Amino acid sequence: MEQKILDIHDLKREFVMGDQTVRALKGITFDIKAGEFITIMGSSGSGKTTLLNILGCLDKPTEGSYLLDGVDVKGLNRDELAGLRNTKIGFVFQAYNLLPRTSALENVELPLFYNKTITAEERKERAIKSLESVKLAERFDHTPSQLSGGQQQRVAIARALVNHPVMILADEATGNLDTRTSYEIMALMQELNAEGKTIVFVTHEPDIAAFSTRTIMLRDGKIQKDSINQNQRSAKEALANLPESDDY
Amino acid sequence: MSIINLLKIAFRALKRNKLRAFLTMLGIIIGVAAVIAMMAIGEGSKQSIRSSLSGMGSNMITIMPQSNEPGGVRLQGSSIQTLKLEDITAIKKLQSKNINGLSPVVSTNGQAIKGGYNWPTTITGVSPDYLNIRQLKLQDGILFSENDVKSFAKVCLLGKTVIDNLFPDGSNPIGQIIRFKNIPFQVIGVLVPKGQSNFGQDQDDIILAPYTTVQKRITATNYLQSIYASATTEASSAAATAEISEAIRESHRLTAAETDDFQVRTQAELISTISSTSSMLTVLLTAIAGISLFIGGIGIMNIMYVSVTERTREIGLRMSIGARGQDVLMQFLIEAILISITGGIIGVVLGVSSAYLISYFLNWPILIAESSIIISFVVCAITGVFFGYYPAKKASNLDPIDALRYE
Ligand SMILES: Nc1ncnc2c1ncn2[C@@H]1O[C@H](COP(=O)(O)OP(=O)(O)O)[C@@H](O)[C@H]1O
Ligand SMILES: [Mg+2]
C-alpha cells in the first residue's frame, strides 16, 4: 500500500570544467515512499545539494534513472521540468529567497501565478490557507524586512506548500537560524509530515537529522549509510527542554 | 501562463522599485514630450503662415520691376522704373479667361492730416480691382469707381489704424475731408480691419485712392511700383503668369536674347516655398526630439540589463517554483513595455500641456496633430520591445541553479 513517490537508480552527475571532470554523484540508488521524512546528511562537498537539485528537477543526472511520482524525468525538456517543479515540488532554501518589498501573501502566491489552471480567488485563498498552516496568517501583509529569520523561513515554507506538492525539498533550511528557531522550523516540518507531507531535508547537523524518520548519509558522492530512525525525536519536546535563557 | 498573470507579475515587480521605474521612465517622458511639443510648434507656425498667406489672396499674382542688366548696378526693386501703365493696357488687351483682376500700385509715404490730428502713413494708388485681389473688404461706405479713376477723383478708403489716429473721438469718417501731402481727399469708405501680417506689419495702416489721382497729384510720376493681378482659380495661376510675362515682354519690346526686366510671382509659389521651409524646421526639431527619445530607450535597456543582473536570484527563484524561460522573458519584456508606455502617456500629457503653455505665454501658434501623438506612442511601445528584448532574453536563458546560487 505504500506508494513510491520517487525512485532513483544508479544516479550519476558529473561536472565538466575545462579538461577536468568533477564527479559529484557516483551512482546513487534509493527510493522514497509517501509520508517519509528523510534527512540527507554529509559533510560539505559530499554532493547533498547536487542530489537535491536533481530530485527537485532543477538539474538532470548525467547517468541513471529518475522516476518522480511515476514520471520519467530523463526525457523531459526545460519547460516540462519547470512544469513538474511547479506542480509536484516545494522548495525551501537556506537563504529563504523571498522577494524583497513584497508582502508575505504575495510571496506565497507566487508559484500559483505560473499555474494557468488556478484562478485569482483560488490563488489568494490557497495562499492564506498556506500561511495559516505555518501560523503566520496574521502577518500576511508584512514584507520580509518586517519579519524575523524564522518567520521568513515559515513564509518560504508556506510558499513551498501552496501548490500542494508531492514532496517538500529543503536545502539547509535551518542553516541561517539559531537553535531555538531551527527547532521551531523542525516542529513545523514534523507537523506537516504528520499531516502526510513527504519531506526531504538536507542538513549537516546531526541533531536536526534526529527529527526525521530516515537518514541517508552521503560521502564523496556515494551513499555511506541509509538507515531508518528507530526513535524519532519530537521537536516540540526538544523545544520545551531548551534552557529559558536561550535568546531568540 | 496567462497574460493577466504576466501583467500582474510585471506590475508587482515594478511596484517594488518605484523610484527606479520612474527614473527609467524619465528618459521616455522627456523624449515624447519633446517630440510632441516640437511638432506642435512646427506644425502650428506652418499652419499659421499658410493661412495668413492665403488670407492675402491665394490666387494673387505680383509683378515687380527687376533689373535685366547683368553687369549694371543692382538697384532695389522699388527704384527700378520699368513698369508702366502701358503694361496694364497690354495685359488688359489679352482679355484672358485666366485673369479676373488687375491693378497697378503706386504708393508713397507722407503725413495724413485731419483737423488737429496727423499721422504718418502710406497712400496707395490702385484700381477698384485691388480690393478683390488683396481680399480687402469694405466695412462701411462705397468703393471708388472706374469713373473716379478716369476723373482723378480725390476720394479715398481708410484702414482702421489711420481712422483711429485721425478720428480719435470716434466720429464717422465717411464724407469727411482729410489731407495727404496737402491734397484734400474725401473719405468714401472704411476697410474691414485685417490685423498684423505674419511679418509684423500693420495691415490697417493704409489709405487707398485711385492710382490716377496718386500719380497725378502726389507722386507726379508715370511708372508703377508693382502690378497686382489675380488668377481666376489657383489652378489657372500658372497659365496667367505665362500670359502676363508674354504681354509685358512685348510691351517692353524685349528681344528673345534679353532677359525679363520684371518678375512675376504667384502667391501659391510663395506659400509652397515658405511652408517647405517650415516643414524642414519641423523635421529638424522633431529629429532632435527623436534623438532624445532614442536615448530614453537606451536608458531602458541599460536599467533592464542592470536589473537582470541584480535580480538574478529572483529569476532563479521564479524558475525553481515553475517559471519557464518564456515566462521570465515575457515578464521582463512586459516590464520594459509598461515602463515605456507609462512614460509615453505621461510624456504625451506633458508634451500637450507644455505646447499649450507655450502658446499661452509666448503667443506662438501651435497645432497638435493626432498623428504626432499616435506616432510617439507607437515609437514608445517599439522602444520598449526593442530595448527590453535583449535583457529579457538574457534573463530567460539563465540556468536556475546558477541563478539561485548567484551572490
Ligand atoms: N556547477 C558545478 N560545477 C562544478 N562542480 C560542482 C558544481 N556543483 C557542485 N560541484 C561540485 O560537486 C561537489 C558536490 O557539491 P555539493 O553538492 O554542492 O555539495 P554539498 O551540498 O554536499 O556541500 C563539490 O565538489 C562541488 O565542488
Ligand atoms: Mg550544499
XYZ file of C-alpha atoms and ligand atoms in Angstrom:
683
model
C 0.000 0.000 0.000
C 2.955 2.273 0.408
C 3.310 4.377 -2.729
C 6.728 5.228 -4.173
C 6.991 8.963 -4.712
C 10.481 8.857 -6.001
C 12.709 6.138 -7.355
C 16.304 6.708 -8.438
C 18.690 4.127 -9.742
C 22.466 4.387 -10.154
C 22.279 8.147 -10.436
C 25.466 9.899 -11.545
C 26.256 13.566 -12.017
C 29.498 14.820 -13.490
C 30.540 18.425 -13.999
C 32.968 19.076 -16.819
C 35.182 22.045 -16.067
C 37.707 22.570 -18.828
C 39.680 19.344 -19.084
C 38.723 18.293 -15.547
C 35.669 16.261 -14.672
C 34.196 16.611 -11.185
C 32.223 13.503 -10.252
C 29.769 14.916 -7.706
C 27.482 11.840 -7.581
C 28.924 8.452 -8.293
C 25.950 6.103 -8.503
C 23.116 6.695 -6.033
C 20.216 4.292 -5.669
C 17.247 4.671 -3.294
C 13.527 5.280 -3.259
C 11.200 7.366 -1.118
C 7.682 6.371 -0.123
C 4.812 8.739 0.540
C 4.845 10.123 4.072
C 8.546 9.700 4.747
C 10.589 12.430 6.430
C 14.101 11.977 5.115
C 17.228 13.879 6.040
C 20.222 13.796 3.762
C 23.411 14.241 5.725
C 27.029 14.562 4.799
C 29.986 16.863 5.073
C 30.402 19.878 2.842
C 31.123 18.874 -0.748
C 29.682 15.391 -0.360
C 27.043 16.027 -3.049
C 23.932 16.824 -0.983
C 22.932 19.931 -2.950
C 23.706 18.282 -6.276
C 21.432 15.374 -5.357
C 18.653 17.631 -4.107
C 18.776 19.735 -7.288
C 18.269 16.581 -9.347
C 15.428 15.402 -7.092
C 13.876 18.868 -7.483
C 14.133 18.749 -11.306
C 16.387 21.790 -11.339
C 19.177 19.669 -12.763
C 19.380 16.454 -14.777
C 21.588 13.448 -14.000
C 24.442 12.588 -16.338
C 23.523 8.908 -15.993
C 20.969 6.776 -14.200
C 17.185 6.863 -13.985
C 14.838 9.057 -12.003
C 11.129 8.462 -11.634
C 9.204 11.212 -9.872
C 5.620 10.346 -8.959
C 5.646 7.843 -11.824
C 7.080 10.306 -14.386
C 10.438 9.519 -16.009
C 12.285 12.798 -15.676
C 15.066 11.843 -18.073
C 13.198 12.556 -21.306
C 11.780 15.931 -20.284
C 12.833 19.295 -21.705
C 13.403 22.581 -19.838
C 9.773 23.677 -19.954
C 8.418 20.298 -18.885
C 10.832 20.276 -15.951
C 9.555 23.735 -14.996
C 6.028 22.351 -15.108
C 6.999 19.483 -12.791
C 8.639 21.897 -10.338
C 5.520 23.980 -10.381
C 3.058 21.187 -9.630
C 4.945 18.462 -7.749
C 7.723 20.117 -5.777
C 8.023 22.658 -2.991
C 11.468 24.140 -2.427
C 12.770 25.660 0.806
C 16.173 27.343 0.642
C 18.781 28.226 3.216
C 18.582 31.912 2.226
C 14.730 31.932 2.170
C 14.780 33.623 -1.280
C 11.698 35.746 -0.651
C 11.046 38.690 -2.947
C 12.035 41.881 -1.131
C 9.484 44.676 -0.559
C 6.731 42.171 -1.295
C 4.126 41.095 1.227
C 4.166 37.586 2.693
C 0.883 36.882 0.923
C 2.211 37.885 -2.479
C 5.357 35.861 -1.884
C 3.313 32.796 -1.072
C 1.036 33.331 -4.087
C 3.988 33.348 -6.470
C 4.088 29.658 -7.563
C 0.373 29.740 -8.397
C 0.938 32.571 -10.878
C 2.766 30.062 -13.041
C -0.154 27.652 -12.972
C -2.772 28.508 -15.595
C -5.478 26.389 -14.052
C -5.730 28.450 -10.883
C -7.964 31.496 -10.671
C -7.127 34.697 -8.837
C -9.539 33.973 -5.954
C -8.332 30.427 -5.606
C -4.775 31.711 -5.539
C -5.430 34.085 -2.682
C -7.485 31.560 -0.770
C -4.788 28.924 -1.018
C -2.039 31.385 -0.071
C -3.940 32.391 3.072
C -4.549 28.740 3.989
C -0.895 28.027 3.453
C 0.116 30.953 5.693
C -2.322 29.658 8.315
C -0.676 26.259 8.263
C 2.679 27.858 9.146
C 0.919 30.040 11.760
C 1.618 33.336 10.064
C -1.878 34.198 8.884
C -1.963 37.444 10.827
C 1.276 38.628 9.176
C 0.162 38.235 5.589
C 0.775 41.904 4.752
C 4.276 42.084 6.248
C 7.248 42.352 3.932
C 10.353 40.174 4.530
C 12.243 43.057 6.160
C 9.470 43.270 8.760
C 9.814 39.588 9.668
C 12.415 37.666 11.698
C 14.574 34.978 10.077
C 12.383 32.177 11.422
C 9.235 33.940 10.216
C 10.771 34.491 6.787
C 11.579 30.794 6.562
C 7.995 29.991 7.565
C 6.773 32.202 4.716
C 9.113 30.283 2.404
C 7.644 27.013 3.684
C 4.140 28.345 3.087
C 5.223 29.200 -0.446
C 6.522 25.612 -0.869
C 3.183 24.217 0.340
C 0.866 26.402 -1.687
C 0.944 24.290 -4.853
C 0.133 21.079 -2.922
C 3.417 19.385 -3.914
C 4.026 15.637 -3.622
C 7.149 16.466 -1.624
C 8.986 19.299 0.024
C 12.699 19.670 -0.617
C 14.721 21.739 1.839
C 18.410 22.563 1.451
C 19.979 23.539 4.785
C 16.721 25.295 5.606
C 17.823 25.851 9.207
C 21.396 26.800 8.299
C 20.855 30.510 8.928
C 18.809 30.121 12.108
C 19.650 29.819 15.813
C 18.895 26.599 17.691
C 15.503 27.579 19.059
C 14.229 28.847 15.721
C 15.665 25.791 13.969
C 13.721 23.564 16.348
C 10.569 25.606 15.698
C 11.003 25.036 11.992
C 11.610 21.322 12.583
C 8.471 21.168 14.744
C 6.565 22.677 11.850
C 8.125 20.134 9.468
C 7.095 17.287 11.776
C 3.568 18.645 11.880
C 3.393 18.794 8.098
C 4.846 15.295 7.936
C 2.208 14.083 10.373
C -0.410 15.521 8.003
C 1.080 13.302 5.306
C 3.588 15.512 3.506
C 6.749 13.815 2.228
C 9.845 15.770 3.177
C 13.461 15.564 2.044
C 15.615 17.730 4.260
C 19.302 18.336 3.586
C 21.391 19.199 6.632
C 24.837 18.617 8.035
C 23.742 18.891 11.674
C 23.122 15.507 13.395
C 20.664 16.958 15.956
C 18.427 18.113 13.083
C 18.620 14.656 11.477
C 17.307 13.155 14.701
C 13.871 14.681 13.985
C 13.422 12.689 10.757
C 12.203 9.147 10.160
C 15.109 8.152 7.906
C 18.630 9.419 7.290
C 20.686 8.991 4.150
C 24.351 9.658 4.746
C 26.366 10.821 1.729
C 30.102 10.727 1.463
C 32.091 11.706 -1.562
C 29.153 11.263 -3.922
C 28.095 7.864 -2.645
C 25.603 6.621 -0.061
C 27.543 5.708 3.056
C 24.552 4.730 5.167
C 20.784 4.637 4.649
C 19.007 3.965 7.959
C 15.526 4.156 9.428
C 15.378 6.307 12.564
C 14.003 3.954 15.212
C 13.456 6.590 17.883
C 12.483 9.806 16.108
C 12.854 12.810 18.400
C 9.926 15.170 18.841
C 10.891 18.774 18.015
C 8.129 20.060 20.305
C 9.598 18.265 23.279
C 13.100 19.357 22.332
C 11.844 22.938 22.252
C 10.339 22.589 25.716
C 13.623 21.247 27.075
C 15.674 24.144 25.725
C 17.035 26.357 28.525
C 14.964 29.509 29.095
C 17.977 31.826 28.755
C 18.367 30.918 25.074
C 17.899 34.131 23.124
C 15.508 34.244 20.192
C 0.899 31.240 -18.203
C -1.898 33.713 -18.781
C -1.251 37.245 -19.937
C -3.149 38.659 -16.960
C -0.818 36.813 -14.591
C 2.200 38.069 -16.523
C 0.914 41.626 -16.366
C 0.338 41.291 -12.632
C 3.806 39.850 -12.071
C 5.473 42.602 -14.101
C 3.388 45.273 -12.410
C 4.273 43.994 -8.939
C 7.963 43.851 -9.886
C 7.829 47.495 -10.984
C 5.952 48.462 -7.842
C 8.801 47.023 -5.802
C 11.136 49.521 -7.454
C 9.005 52.593 -7.967
C 11.806 55.133 -7.945
C 13.929 53.230 -10.405
C 10.966 52.618 -12.671
C 10.231 56.336 -12.611
C 13.812 57.356 -13.326
C 13.886 54.950 -16.253
C 10.653 56.426 -17.483
C 12.033 59.935 -17.265
C 14.061 59.480 -20.459
C 10.937 58.372 -22.319
C 8.787 61.081 -20.744
C 11.148 63.833 -21.817
C 11.644 62.317 -25.260
C 7.932 62.012 -26.002
C 7.077 65.392 -24.512
C 9.806 66.993 -26.633
C 8.619 65.305 -29.827
C 5.023 66.363 -29.266
C 5.806 69.934 -28.230
C 8.254 70.413 -31.111
C 5.840 69.034 -33.669
C 3.054 71.199 -32.239
C 5.179 74.327 -32.577
C 6.483 73.416 -36.029
C 3.065 72.479 -37.406
C 1.463 75.464 -35.729
C 3.757 78.010 -37.312
C 3.473 76.303 -40.681
C -0.309 76.368 -40.462
C -0.462 79.991 -39.396
C 1.901 81.168 -42.152
C -0.139 79.206 -44.668
C -3.454 80.607 -43.568
C -2.280 84.193 -43.396
C -0.650 83.908 -46.807
C -3.790 82.575 -48.365
C -5.692 85.245 -46.469
C -3.771 87.702 -48.633
C -5.353 86.021 -51.642
C -4.141 82.664 -52.765
C -4.744 83.442 -56.455
C -2.783 86.663 -56.234
C -0.067 87.359 -58.819
C 2.540 90.050 -58.128
C 4.540 91.742 -60.861
C 7.629 93.623 -59.692
C 10.226 95.544 -61.649
C 13.671 93.963 -61.917
C 16.979 94.970 -63.495
C 17.921 92.927 -66.521
C 21.425 94.311 -66.990
C 23.732 91.703 -65.525
C 26.749 93.991 -65.375
C 24.883 97.064 -64.236
C 24.360 98.434 -60.771
C 21.769 96.294 -58.974
C 19.077 98.555 -57.663
C 16.329 97.899 -55.188
C 13.148 96.763 -56.892
C 11.213 99.866 -55.995
C 13.703 102.248 -57.567
C 13.696 100.476 -60.891
C 11.269 102.176 -63.187
C 10.432 99.536 -65.772
C 6.725 99.024 -65.076
C 4.394 101.468 -66.806
C 0.664 101.931 -67.284
C 1.145 100.638 -70.840
C 1.877 97.228 -69.314
C -1.556 97.279 -67.684
C -3.125 98.116 -71.014
C -1.178 95.306 -72.673
C -2.390 92.773 -70.132
C -5.968 94.038 -70.373
C -5.847 93.650 -74.135
C -5.266 89.907 -73.684
C -8.798 89.586 -72.303
C -7.590 86.352 -70.789
C -10.015 83.959 -69.095
C -7.255 83.145 -66.629
C -7.086 86.662 -65.202
C -10.011 88.186 -63.364
C -8.468 91.212 -61.693
C -5.732 93.721 -62.424
C -4.476 96.741 -60.529
C -1.450 98.999 -60.707
C 0.193 100.018 -57.442
C 1.702 103.443 -56.854
C 2.422 104.334 -53.309
C 4.210 106.961 -51.328
C 4.739 107.874 -47.712
C 3.503 111.108 -46.210
C 1.608 112.790 -43.456
C -2.150 112.465 -43.286
C -3.887 115.342 -41.522
C -7.396 115.847 -40.208
C -8.085 118.932 -38.116
C -5.646 118.954 -35.225
C -4.574 115.335 -35.731
C -1.925 113.967 -38.027
C -0.459 110.538 -38.754
C 2.493 109.363 -40.853
C 1.249 106.729 -43.240
C 1.287 105.449 -46.828
C -1.125 106.257 -49.599
C -1.526 103.551 -52.205
C -2.946 104.310 -55.615
C -4.848 101.365 -57.047
C -7.741 100.426 -59.307
C -11.064 99.173 -57.882
C -9.967 95.555 -58.613
C -7.327 95.867 -55.907
C -9.741 95.111 -53.071
C -10.745 91.769 -54.539
C -7.174 90.821 -55.383
C -5.921 91.503 -51.861
C -9.114 90.177 -50.270
C -9.856 93.503 -48.629
C -13.431 94.295 -47.723
C -15.409 97.434 -47.084
C -16.885 97.795 -43.655
C -18.721 100.961 -44.457
C -19.195 103.376 -47.369
C -18.517 102.664 -51.012
C -15.667 101.779 -53.309
C -14.386 104.325 -55.830
C -15.461 103.642 -59.406
C -13.754 103.404 -62.798
C -15.147 106.882 -63.375
C -13.360 108.173 -60.276
C -10.181 106.660 -61.742
C -10.729 108.384 -65.090
C -11.506 111.737 -63.488
C -8.627 111.776 -61.000
C -11.193 111.966 -58.216
C -9.808 112.953 -54.819
C -11.536 110.173 -52.880
C -10.043 107.597 -50.563
C -10.670 104.497 -48.402
C -9.157 104.323 -44.916
C -7.819 101.477 -42.796
C -8.624 101.225 -39.094
C -5.255 102.456 -37.823
C -5.496 105.641 -39.866
C -9.064 106.229 -38.669
C -8.063 105.659 -35.037
C -5.372 108.290 -35.351
C -7.232 110.892 -37.387
C -10.640 110.462 -35.739
C -9.728 109.641 -32.143
C -13.129 110.909 -30.949
C -14.796 108.044 -32.790
C -16.770 110.242 -35.211
C -17.830 108.776 -38.539
C -15.096 109.444 -41.124
C -17.366 108.855 -44.151
C -17.849 112.086 -46.067
C -15.116 113.908 -44.159
C -12.146 115.525 -45.863
C -8.607 114.557 -44.897
C -5.378 115.901 -46.343
C -2.458 113.847 -47.559
C 0.633 115.857 -48.530
C -1.751 118.835 -48.537
C -4.055 117.320 -51.131
C -7.624 117.064 -49.822
C -9.289 113.636 -50.137
C -12.866 112.833 -49.325
C -13.280 109.632 -47.312
C -15.835 107.429 -49.063
C -15.195 104.067 -47.433
C -13.788 102.240 -44.448
C -11.911 98.927 -44.733
C -12.518 95.861 -42.573
C -9.512 95.530 -40.199
C -7.002 92.760 -41.047
C -4.652 92.962 -38.078
C -0.962 92.281 -38.184
C 0.621 90.362 -41.021
C 2.877 87.409 -40.371
C 5.857 89.637 -40.713
C 4.621 92.061 -38.067
C 3.283 94.723 -40.440
C 0.176 96.654 -39.520
C -2.101 95.890 -42.466
C -4.637 98.508 -41.365
C -2.227 101.445 -41.603
C -3.416 102.109 -45.148
C -5.063 104.733 -47.380
C -6.336 103.610 -50.783
C -7.070 106.056 -53.590
C -7.452 105.895 -57.386
C -3.975 105.360 -58.886
C -4.537 108.173 -61.383
C -5.067 110.644 -58.554
C -1.969 109.494 -56.679
C 0.187 109.597 -59.840
C -1.008 112.979 -60.973
C -1.454 114.874 -57.699
C 1.127 113.368 -55.377
C 3.974 111.381 -56.931
C 3.947 113.151 -60.275
C 5.450 110.126 -61.991
C 4.174 107.693 -64.571
C 5.903 104.474 -63.562
C 4.396 101.843 -61.241
C 5.882 100.254 -58.118
C 4.202 97.000 -58.929
C 1.198 95.410 -60.567
C -1.206 93.077 -58.798
C -3.387 90.632 -60.666
C -5.486 87.706 -59.671
C -5.873 84.409 -61.437
C -9.387 83.060 -61.921
C -8.517 79.955 -59.919
C -5.436 78.688 -58.155
C -5.013 76.142 -60.942
C -5.017 78.761 -63.672
C -2.381 80.910 -61.988
C 0.485 79.269 -63.878
C -1.176 79.968 -67.242
C -1.986 83.513 -66.151
C 1.633 84.075 -65.150
C 2.867 82.957 -68.565
C 0.402 85.203 -70.385
C 1.285 88.206 -68.268
C 5.015 87.657 -68.831
C 4.491 87.425 -72.573
C 2.363 90.569 -72.692
C 4.829 92.641 -70.668
C 7.841 91.419 -72.683
C 6.017 92.501 -75.817
C 5.090 95.852 -74.388
C 8.691 96.353 -73.250
C 9.886 95.266 -76.716
C 12.347 92.767 -75.315
C 14.144 90.598 -77.867
C 14.468 86.877 -77.329
C 18.055 87.375 -76.189
C 17.141 89.821 -73.461
C 16.066 88.617 -70.024
C 12.968 89.890 -68.246
C 13.131 93.358 -66.691
C 10.324 92.361 -64.326
C 9.382 89.476 -62.099
C 6.084 87.628 -61.878
C 5.330 85.758 -58.675
C 2.262 83.822 -57.618
C 1.061 83.558 -54.069
C 0.796 79.786 -54.446
C 4.544 79.698 -55.110
C 5.262 81.791 -52.066
C 3.068 79.578 -49.877
C 4.800 76.427 -51.009
C 8.272 77.949 -50.560
C 7.526 79.139 -47.068
C 5.722 76.025 -45.989
C 8.518 73.824 -47.256
C 10.958 75.888 -45.208
C 8.836 75.457 -42.127
C 8.397 71.750 -42.909
C 12.152 71.463 -42.833
C 12.154 73.212 -39.499
C 9.548 70.785 -38.166
C 11.577 67.815 -39.379
C 14.699 69.211 -37.755
C 13.005 69.906 -34.424
C 11.363 66.513 -34.466
C 14.633 64.781 -35.288
C 16.312 66.408 -32.311
C 13.418 65.362 -30.098
C 13.511 61.884 -31.644
C 17.135 61.523 -30.623
C 16.211 62.228 -27.030
C 13.509 59.543 -27.295
C 16.136 57.127 -28.600
C 18.410 57.958 -25.684
C 15.451 57.304 -23.393
C 15.186 53.858 -24.997
C 18.847 53.167 -24.339
C 18.182 54.172 -20.733
C 15.515 51.457 -20.534
C 17.926 48.894 -21.945
C 20.623 49.930 -19.515
C 18.363 49.697 -16.499
C 16.864 46.407 -17.650
C 20.353 44.914 -18.008
C 21.328 46.108 -14.553
C 18.102 44.799 -13.138
C 18.529 41.365 -14.741
C 21.931 41.075 -13.053
C 20.646 42.471 -9.800
C 17.627 40.220 -9.809
C 19.443 37.039 -10.803
C 18.393 35.301 -7.584
C 14.805 36.405 -8.108
C 14.923 34.877 -11.589
C 16.426 31.680 -10.147
C 13.692 31.513 -7.548
C 10.944 32.065 -10.105
C 12.382 29.277 -12.230
C 12.657 26.944 -9.242
C 8.966 27.380 -8.499
C 7.958 26.682 -12.064
C 8.538 29.735 -14.268
C 9.576 28.675 -17.758
C 12.169 30.572 -19.779
C 9.449 32.241 -21.796
C 7.593 33.321 -18.647
C 10.708 35.131 -17.460
C 11.264 36.572 -20.938
C 7.705 37.868 -21.048
C 7.925 39.291 -17.542
C 10.966 41.403 -18.342
C 9.617 42.370 -21.731
C 6.317 43.466 -20.225
C 8.163 45.408 -17.540
C 10.073 47.268 -20.263
C 6.893 47.911 -22.240
C 4.981 49.048 -19.157
C 7.778 51.489 -18.385
C 7.886 52.848 -21.912
C 4.116 53.062 -22.352
C 3.512 54.663 -18.968
C 6.368 57.023 -19.786
C 4.722 57.602 -23.152
C 1.365 58.506 -21.598
C 2.955 60.900 -19.127
C 5.084 62.273 -21.967
C 2.011 62.910 -24.140
C 0.256 64.735 -21.299
C 3.385 66.757 -20.562
C 4.030 67.487 -24.245
C 0.476 68.605 -24.945
C 0.306 70.772 -21.839
C 3.688 72.369 -22.466
C 2.611 73.117 -26.043
C -0.468 74.873 -24.657
C 1.635 76.714 -22.081
C 3.968 77.898 -24.845
C 1.079 79.108 -26.931
C -0.465 80.777 -23.894
C 2.605 82.562 -22.559
C 4.657 83.138 -25.707
C 1.669 83.504 -28.015
C 3.166 81.112 -30.527
C 0.764 79.313 -32.815
C 0.593 75.573 -32.084
C -1.098 72.675 -33.796
C -1.210 69.283 -32.091
C -1.641 66.709 -34.801
C -3.219 63.428 -33.706
C -0.594 61.725 -35.811
C 2.184 63.120 -33.640
C 0.580 61.549 -30.569
C -0.017 58.231 -32.291
C 3.481 58.143 -33.756
C 5.244 58.874 -30.493
C 3.070 56.289 -28.762
C 3.892 53.595 -31.269
C 7.565 54.553 -31.112
C 7.372 54.147 -27.336
C 5.931 50.663 -27.493
C 8.502 49.662 -30.107
C 11.236 51.182 -27.945
C 10.075 49.066 -25.034
C 10.079 45.845 -27.055
C 13.310 46.624 -28.855
C 15.365 47.733 -25.895
C 13.726 45.346 -23.471
C 14.203 42.239 -25.576
C 17.899 41.568 -25.115
C 17.957 41.937 -21.341
C 14.803 39.809 -21.148
C 16.341 37.146 -23.379
C 19.413 37.121 -21.178
C 17.240 36.621 -18.102
C 15.270 33.778 -19.668
C 18.419 31.881 -20.632
C 19.768 31.787 -17.093
C 20.256 28.389 -15.544
C 18.059 28.169 -12.427
C 20.786 26.595 -10.283
C 23.406 29.191 -11.252
C 20.873 31.946 -10.768
C 19.878 30.704 -7.298
C 23.499 30.476 -6.247
C 24.318 33.972 -7.588
C 25.634 36.323 -4.917
N 28.053 23.585 -11.011
C 29.133 22.902 -10.592
N 30.232 22.862 -11.332
C 31.315 22.171 -10.925
N 31.379 21.484 -9.790
C 30.313 21.491 -8.987
C 29.112 22.195 -9.367
N 28.193 21.991 -8.377
C 28.795 21.206 -7.449
N 30.042 20.903 -7.803
C 30.955 20.051 -7.076
O 30.295 18.876 -6.713
C 30.637 18.515 -5.397
C 29.407 18.409 -4.536
O 28.890 19.706 -4.308
P 27.560 20.000 -3.498
O 26.517 19.084 -3.994
O 27.287 21.431 -3.537
O 27.973 19.565 -2.021
P 27.233 19.849 -0.647
O 25.943 20.482 -0.905
O 27.113 18.489 -0.026
O 28.134 20.706 0.150
C 31.630 19.524 -4.899
O 32.926 19.001 -5.070
C 31.418 20.704 -5.784
O 32.613 21.393 -5.973
Mg 25.111 22.282 -0.221
